[in-house]
Coordinates of C-alpha atoms in Angstrom, one line a residue:
X8 CA -19.2 51.1 -1.8
X9 CA -16.6 54.1 -2.8
X10 CA -14.3 54.2 -4.6
X11 CA -12.1 54.4 -1.9
X12 CA -12.8 51.6 -0.8
X13 CA -13.4 49.5 -3.6
X14 CA -9.5 50.6 -5.2
X15 CA -8.3 49.0 -1.8
X16 CA -10.5 45.2 -2.3
X17 CA -9.2 45.5 -5.6
X18 CA -5.8 44.9 -3.5
X19 CA -7.4 42.1 -1.8
X20 CA -5.1 38.2 -2.4
X21 CA -6.8 35.1 -1.3
X22 CA -4.9 33.0 -0.2
X23 CA -4.3 30.5 2.5
X24 CA -2.7 29.3 6.0
X25 CA -0.5 26.9 4.1
X26 CA 0.4 29.4 1.8
X27 CA 2.1 31.4 4.4
X28 CA 5.0 29.0 5.5
X29 CA 6.5 30.2 8.0
X30 CA 8.5 27.1 8.2
X31 CA 10.0 27.9 5.3
X32 CA 10.5 31.8 5.4
X33 CA 13.4 32.7 5.0
X34 CA 14.7 35.3 8.2
X35 CA 15.8 38.9 7.0
X36 CA 17.8 40.6 9.1
X37 CA 17.4 44.1 9.5
X38 CA 20.4 46.1 9.2
X39 CA 19.5 49.2 10.8
X40 CA 17.9 47.7 14.5
X41 CA 22.0 47.8 15.1
X42 CA 23.3 45.7 18.6
X43 CA 22.4 46.9 22.4
X44 CA 24.3 44.3 24.3
X45 CA 24.5 46.5 28.2
X46 CA 22.3 45.4 31.2
X47 CA 21.6 47.6 33.8
X48 CA 22.3 47.0 37.4
X49 CA 20.4 44.6 38.9
X50 CA 18.2 43.8 36.4
X51 CA 16.1 41.4 36.5
X52 CA 12.4 42.1 34.6
X53 CA 9.7 39.9 33.8
X54 CA 9.8 39.1 29.8
X55 CA 7.6 42.4 28.4
X56 CA 4.6 43.0 26.9
X57 CA 5.3 43.9 22.4
X58 CA 2.0 46.5 22.2
X59 CA 2.9 48.5 19.3
X60 CA -0.5 51.2 18.0
X61 CA -3.2 49.0 19.0
X62 CA -1.9 45.5 17.9
X63 CA -0.1 42.5 20.4
X64 CA 2.8 40.6 19.6
X65 CA 2.1 36.6 20.7
X66 CA 5.3 34.4 21.0
X67 CA 3.8 31.1 19.1
X68 CA 4.8 28.3 21.2
X69 CA 7.8 27.3 18.4
X70 CA 9.2 31.1 19.7
X71 CA 7.8 33.0 16.7
X72 CA 5.8 36.3 16.9
X73 CA 3.1 37.4 15.7
X74 CA 0.2 40.1 15.8
X75 CA -3.5 40.2 16.5
X76 CA -5.4 43.2 16.5
X77 CA -8.2 42.3 20.0
X78 CA -9.9 45.4 17.8
X79 CA -10.2 44.2 14.1
X80 CA -10.7 41.1 16.0
X81 CA -7.0 40.2 12.7
X82 CA -3.5 38.4 13.2
X83 CA -1.2 39.4 11.1
X84 CA 2.2 37.0 11.2
X85 CA 4.4 40.3 10.2
X86 CA 6.4 42.3 11.7
X87 CA 4.7 45.7 12.4
X88 CA 6.8 46.3 14.4
X89 CA 8.5 48.1 11.2
X90 CA 6.4 49.8 9.4
X91 CA 6.7 52.9 8.3
X92 CA 3.6 55.2 10.0
X93 CA 2.0 55.4 6.6
X94 CA 1.6 51.5 5.2
X95 CA 0.2 51.1 9.2
X96 CA -2.2 53.0 8.3
X97 CA -3.1 52.1 4.6
X98 CA -2.4 48.3 6.1
X99 CA -5.8 49.1 9.1
X100 CA -7.2 51.0 6.8
X101 CA -7.6 47.4 4.6
X102 CA -9.5 45.7 7.4
X103 CA -12.0 48.1 8.4
X104 CA -13.1 47.8 4.4
X105 CA -12.4 44.3 5.2
X106 CA -14.8 44.1 7.6
X107 CA -17.1 45.9 6.5
X108 CA -17.3 43.8 3.0
X109 CA -17.0 40.6 5.3
X110 CA -20.0 41.2 7.6
X111 CA -18.6 38.4 9.8
X112 CA -18.3 39.7 13.7
X113 CA -17.6 36.2 14.8
X114 CA -14.2 35.8 12.0
X115 CA -11.4 36.1 12.3
X116 CA -9.1 37.6 9.5
X117 CA -5.6 36.8 8.8
X118 CA -4.5 38.8 6.5
X119 CA -0.6 39.3 5.2
X120 CA 1.3 42.8 2.8
X121 CA 2.9 41.8 0.1
X122 CA 5.4 44.2 -1.0
X123 CA 4.7 45.2 -4.5
X124 CA 6.7 48.4 -6.7
X125 CA 2.6 49.8 -6.2
X126 CA 2.4 49.7 -2.8
X127 CA 1.1 46.5 -0.6
X128 CA -1.6 44.4 -1.3
X129 CA -3.2 42.0 0.7
X130 CA -3.1 38.4 0.7
X131 CA -6.0 37.4 3.2
X132 CA -8.7 34.5 4.9
X133 CA -11.0 34.1 7.0
X134 CA -11.5 31.3 9.5
X135 CA -14.9 30.4 11.4
X136 CA -14.1 28.9 14.2
X137 CA -17.2 27.8 14.9
X138 CA -17.9 25.1 11.5
X139 CA -14.0 24.6 11.6
X140 CA -13.0 25.9 7.9
X141 CA -11.6 28.8 6.6
X142 CA -13.3 30.8 4.0
X143 CA -12.9 34.5 2.5
X144 CA -15.0 36.9 1.1
X145 CA -14.6 37.5 -2.6
X146 CA -15.8 33.9 -5.1
X147 CA -12.4 33.1 -6.0
X148 CA -10.3 30.0 -8.4
X149 CA -9.2 27.9 -6.0
X150 CA -7.4 25.0 -8.6
X151 CA -3.9 25.9 -6.6
X152 CA -5.7 24.8 -3.7
X153 CA -7.0 21.9 -4.7
X154 CA -3.8 20.2 -7.0
X155 CA -3.0 17.7 -4.9
X156 CA -6.6 16.0 -6.3
X157 CA -6.6 14.7 -9.6
X158 CA -10.1 16.5 -9.6
X159 CA -11.8 18.4 -7.1
X160 CA -16.5 18.7 -7.8
X161 CA -18.3 17.8 -4.4
X162 CA -18.6 20.5 -1.8
X163 CA -18.0 17.6 0.3
X164 CA -14.0 16.8 -0.6
X165 CA -13.5 20.1 -1.7
X166 CA -14.6 21.0 2.8
X167 CA -11.8 18.5 3.3
X168 CA -9.6 20.3 1.8
X169 CA -11.1 24.0 3.5
X170 CA -11.4 22.4 7.4
X171 CA -7.4 21.0 7.3
X172 CA -6.2 25.0 6.5
X173 CA -8.4 26.0 9.1
X174 CA -7.2 23.2 11.6
X175 CA -3.4 24.9 10.4
X176 CA -5.2 28.6 11.4
X177 CA -4.6 26.7 14.8
X178 CA -1.4 25.7 14.9
X179 CA -0.4 28.4 13.1
X180 CA -2.1 31.3 15.9
X181 CA -3.2 28.5 18.1
X182 CA -4.2 31.9 20.9
X183 CA -7.8 32.5 21.2
X184 CA -9.1 28.9 19.8
X185 CA -11.1 26.7 22.7
X186 CA -10.3 23.0 22.3
X187 CA -13.1 21.3 23.1
X188 CA -13.6 17.9 25.0
X189 CA -15.8 16.9 21.0
X190 CA -12.2 17.9 19.4
X191 CA -10.3 15.9 21.4
X192 CA -12.6 12.6 20.9
X193 CA -13.1 13.0 16.8
X194 CA -9.6 13.3 16.7
X195 CA -8.8 10.6 19.2
X196 CA -11.9 8.4 16.9
X197 CA -10.2 8.7 14.2
X198 CA -6.7 8.2 14.4
X199 CA -7.6 5.3 16.1
X200 CA -9.3 4.1 13.4
X201 CA -7.3 4.3 11.1
X202 CA -4.4 3.0 13.3
X203 CA -6.7 -0.3 13.1
X204 CA -6.1 -0.4 10.4
X205 CA -3.3 0.7 9.7
X206 CA -2.1 -2.8 11.7
X207 CA -5.0 -5.2 9.4
X208 CA -3.6 -4.1 5.8
X209 CA 0.5 -3.0 5.5
X210 CA -0.3 -1.2 2.4
X211 CA -4.1 0.4 3.3
X212 CA -2.5 4.9 2.9
X213 CA -4.2 5.1 7.1
X214 CA -1.1 2.8 7.4
X215 CA 1.0 6.1 6.0
X216 CA -0.6 9.0 7.7
X217 CA 2.5 8.6 10.4
X218 CA 5.7 6.8 10.1
X219 CA 4.8 4.5 12.0
X220 CA 2.3 2.6 13.7
X221 CA 5.0 3.6 17.2
X222 CA 4.6 7.1 15.8
X223 CA 0.0 7.0 16.1
X224 CA -0.4 5.0 19.4
X225 CA 2.4 8.0 21.1
X226 CA -0.1 10.7 19.0
X227 CA -3.3 9.3 20.6
X228 CA -1.7 8.7 24.2
X229 CA -1.3 12.5 23.5
X230 CA -4.4 12.9 22.5
X231 CA -5.9 11.1 25.7
X232 CA -4.3 13.4 27.7
X233 CA -5.9 16.6 26.8
X234 CA -9.5 15.0 25.8
X235 CA -8.9 14.5 29.8
X236 CA -7.9 16.9 30.3
X237 CA -11.0 18.5 29.1
X238 CA -13.9 16.8 30.2
X239 CA -12.4 17.9 33.3
X240 CA -13.2 21.7 32.8
X241 CA -9.7 22.7 32.7
X242 CA -8.1 25.1 30.3
X243 CA -6.5 24.1 27.6
X244 CA -2.2 25.2 27.0
X245 CA -1.3 26.8 23.8
X246 CA 1.4 24.0 22.9
X247 CA -1.2 21.2 23.5
X248 CA -3.4 24.0 21.3
X249 CA -1.3 23.7 18.8
X250 CA -0.4 20.0 19.1
X251 CA -4.0 18.9 18.2
X252 CA -4.4 21.3 15.3
X253 CA -1.1 20.0 13.7
X254 CA -2.3 16.9 13.6
X255 CA -5.6 17.4 12.8
X256 CA -4.6 19.9 10.2
X257 CA -2.8 16.2 8.8
X258 CA -5.6 13.8 9.3
X259 CA -8.3 16.3 7.1
X260 CA -5.1 16.7 4.6
X261 CA -4.2 13.1 3.8
X262 CA -8.4 12.3 4.0
X263 CA -8.9 15.0 1.2
X264 CA -6.2 13.3 -0.7
X265 CA -7.3 9.6 -0.8
X266 CA -11.1 11.6 -1.9
X267 CA -13.0 10.5 1.7
X268 CA -16.2 10.1 1.1
X269 CA -16.6 9.9 -2.2
X270 CA -16.7 6.0 -4.6
X271 CA -12.8 6.3 -5.7
X272 CA -12.3 6.9 -2.2
X273 CA -8.2 5.7 -2.5
X274 CA -7.9 2.6 0.9
X275 CA -4.3 1.3 -1.0
X276 CA -1.5 3.5 -1.8
X277 CA -1.0 1.0 -4.9
X278 CA -4.8 1.6 -6.7
X279 CA -4.8 5.6 -9.0
X280 CA -8.2 7.2 -8.9
X281 CA -5.8 9.3 -12.8
X282 CA -4.7 5.6 -13.3
X283 CA -1.0 4.6 -14.9
X284 CA 0.1 7.6 -16.8
X285 CA 4.2 5.0 -18.3
X286 CA 5.4 6.2 -21.5
X287 CA 8.2 3.8 -22.7
X288 CA 11.4 5.3 -24.0
X289 CA 13.5 4.8 -25.9
X290 CA 17.1 5.3 -24.2
X291 CA 14.9 3.5 -21.8
X292 CA 13.5 0.5 -23.7
X293 CA 17.8 0.1 -24.8
X294 CA 18.7 0.3 -20.5
X295 CA 16.3 -2.2 -19.7
X296 CA 17.5 -4.5 -22.9
X297 CA 20.6 -3.6 -22.1
X298 CA 20.6 -4.2 -17.8
X299 CA 18.1 -7.2 -17.8
X300 CA 15.2 -5.1 -17.1
X301 CA 16.9 -4.1 -14.0
X302 CA 15.3 0.3 -14.3
X303 CA 11.5 -1.7 -15.5
X304 CA 11.7 -3.0 -12.3
X305 CA 13.7 0.3 -10.3
X306 CA 10.7 2.4 -13.0
X307 CA 7.9 0.2 -11.2
X308 CA 8.4 0.8 -7.5
X309 CA 9.1 4.6 -8.4
X310 CA 5.8 4.2 -9.8
X311 CA 4.2 2.0 -6.4
X312 CA 5.6 4.6 -4.4
X313 CA 4.0 7.8 -6.4
X314 CA 0.5 7.8 -7.0
X315 CA -1.7 10.0 -8.1
X316 CA 1.3 12.8 -7.1
X317 CA 1.4 11.3 -3.6
X318 CA 4.4 10.9 -2.2
X319 CA 4.1 8.6 1.3
X320 CA 7.1 8.9 3.5
X321 CA 6.3 6.1 4.6
X322 CA 6.9 4.2 0.7
X323 CA 10.4 6.3 0.5
X324 CA 12.1 4.4 3.0
X325 CA 11.0 1.3 2.5
X326 CA 12.1 1.3 -1.3
X327 CA 15.1 3.4 -0.4
X328 CA 16.1 0.6 2.3
X329 CA 15.8 -2.0 -0.3
X330 CA 17.7 -0.2 -2.5
X331 CA 20.6 -0.1 0.2
X332 CA 20.9 -4.0 1.0
X333 CA 20.8 -4.0 -2.8
X334 CA 23.6 -2.0 -3.1
X335 CA 25.7 -3.2 -0.4
X336 CA 25.4 -6.6 -2.3
X337 CA 26.4 -5.9 -5.6
X338 CA 29.9 -3.2 -3.6
X339 CA 30.3 -5.6 -1.8
X340 CA 30.2 -8.2 -4.9
X341 CA 32.1 -6.2 -7.1
X342 CA 35.3 -6.0 -4.2
X343 CA 35.0 -10.3 -4.8
X344 CA 35.5 -9.3 -8.1
X345 CA 38.3 -7.3 -8.6
X346 CA 40.1 -8.8 -5.7
X347 CA 39.9 -11.9 -7.9
X348 CA 40.6 -10.1 -10.7
X349 CA 44.2 -9.0 -8.8
X350 CA 44.8 -12.2 -8.5
X351 CA 44.6 -13.4 -11.2
X352 CA 47.4 -11.0 -12.7
X353 CA 50.1 -11.8 -10.2
X354 CA 49.7 -15.2 -11.2
X355 CA 53.1 -15.8 -13.8
X356 CA 52.8 -16.5 -16.8
X357 CA 49.2 -16.9 -16.9
X358 CA 48.2 -13.1 -15.7
X359 CA 50.6 -11.5 -18.2
X360 CA 48.5 -13.1 -21.8
X361 CA 47.3 -10.4 -23.6
X362 CA 43.6 -11.5 -23.0
X363 CA 43.6 -12.6 -19.8
X364 CA 44.6 -9.1 -18.8
X365 CA 42.7 -7.2 -20.7
X366 CA 40.0 -9.1 -19.8
X367 CA 41.1 -8.6 -15.5
X368 CA 41.9 -4.7 -16.3
X369 CA 37.6 -4.2 -17.9
X370 CA 36.4 -5.8 -14.8
X371 CA 38.7 -4.1 -12.6
X372 CA 37.1 -0.7 -13.9
X373 CA 33.9 -2.3 -14.0
X374 CA 33.5 -3.1 -11.1
X375 CA 35.2 0.3 -9.0
X376 CA 33.2 2.1 -11.8
X377 CA 29.4 0.2 -9.4
X378 CA 30.7 0.9 -6.3
X379 CA 31.4 4.5 -6.6
X380 CA 28.0 4.5 -8.4
X381 CA 26.9 2.5 -5.7
X382 CA 28.1 5.4 -3.0
X383 CA 26.7 7.2 -5.3
X384 CA 23.4 6.1 -5.2
X385 CA 23.5 5.1 -1.1
X386 CA 23.9 8.7 -0.8
X387 CA 21.3 9.6 -3.1
X388 CA 18.5 7.3 -1.3
X389 CA 19.0 9.1 2.0
X390 CA 17.9 12.0 0.5
X391 CA 14.7 10.6 -0.4
X392 CA 13.6 9.7 3.4
X393 CA 13.9 13.7 3.1
X394 CA 9.8 13.6 1.7
X395 CA 10.2 17.4 -0.1
X396 CA 13.2 15.6 -1.7
X397 CA 11.5 13.1 -2.6
X398 CA 9.5 15.0 -4.6
X399 CA 11.4 17.5 -5.6
X400 CA 13.1 14.8 -8.1
X401 CA 10.4 11.9 -8.3

């Protein structure tokens, strides 16, 4: 390998599909492109295919465009058309060197250039459609990839996450993956088992795979239609491929998080592989004593929905709904107390006494604070139903 090839390979950064952040990537508008609102006379052209220097533009079912080079068997989500000639030339050179290093003609390569002050670096991964797994042409520390689990030591366990990432790749780039009847059948069998376990065991980790059992049943119905479609030797649309890829990714990631296939597999959501790590601080103890143990009860509820760093949307919603019900009762009680205080203060002679007036005034102030705190807590609780917000808070 010559020095130029070593230099290009030195700018390689192993990555994986969930790091592409397609749905959270900020939209960047280029003002230099300008606008063109003109329509030609009787213009009824069909949708135009997009090609740029050997790269084909493909529109994902969700609407975003990505590019594919059939010659180099490589995908990228970056906008090739905005690249300068030199920058695109460097990208193609890196892909050529990476392909020679990989020496796997049937594997797909995915690359996302990352602009730095000293030039482009290249985030990449490889997708093996036969083994349903992602891989890289260099060994590296993948602790960031596996960080959601306390430990990942066995290959069978780590492979689950690598498979989840492969199916995330299929979700992002569905054009050239041929879904087989066995793919749909295996997915259906897995989902039917998880649905059965979720129906029979309320606290089962399987029940938290989707928001509710009705949603799981609808997804299974879709998979059954896909399976029947494929069994009839019909071609599955990109929408169906992306859908199955997304569900497979959710399923495999769920199995990875719950140590599927290991002796310590988590079957119940309240079980902890890491063990409880609760710390009793002095302020918490004082607040617990002053509020008759309420903070300790709330903390216990939160700990049950945040086990081993995993926050389940099903548990979050149940906790928030229960909290809102109790909050509504307390606010109603505070309103009643305010009405009673106002009535006492309105009684002649009795309401004008210093002690009575002081106690009722303090009661009114605390009741108002209780109602305001309840409104704030209710608004916060609704935000907690968003799993991303709950993860940040908890």
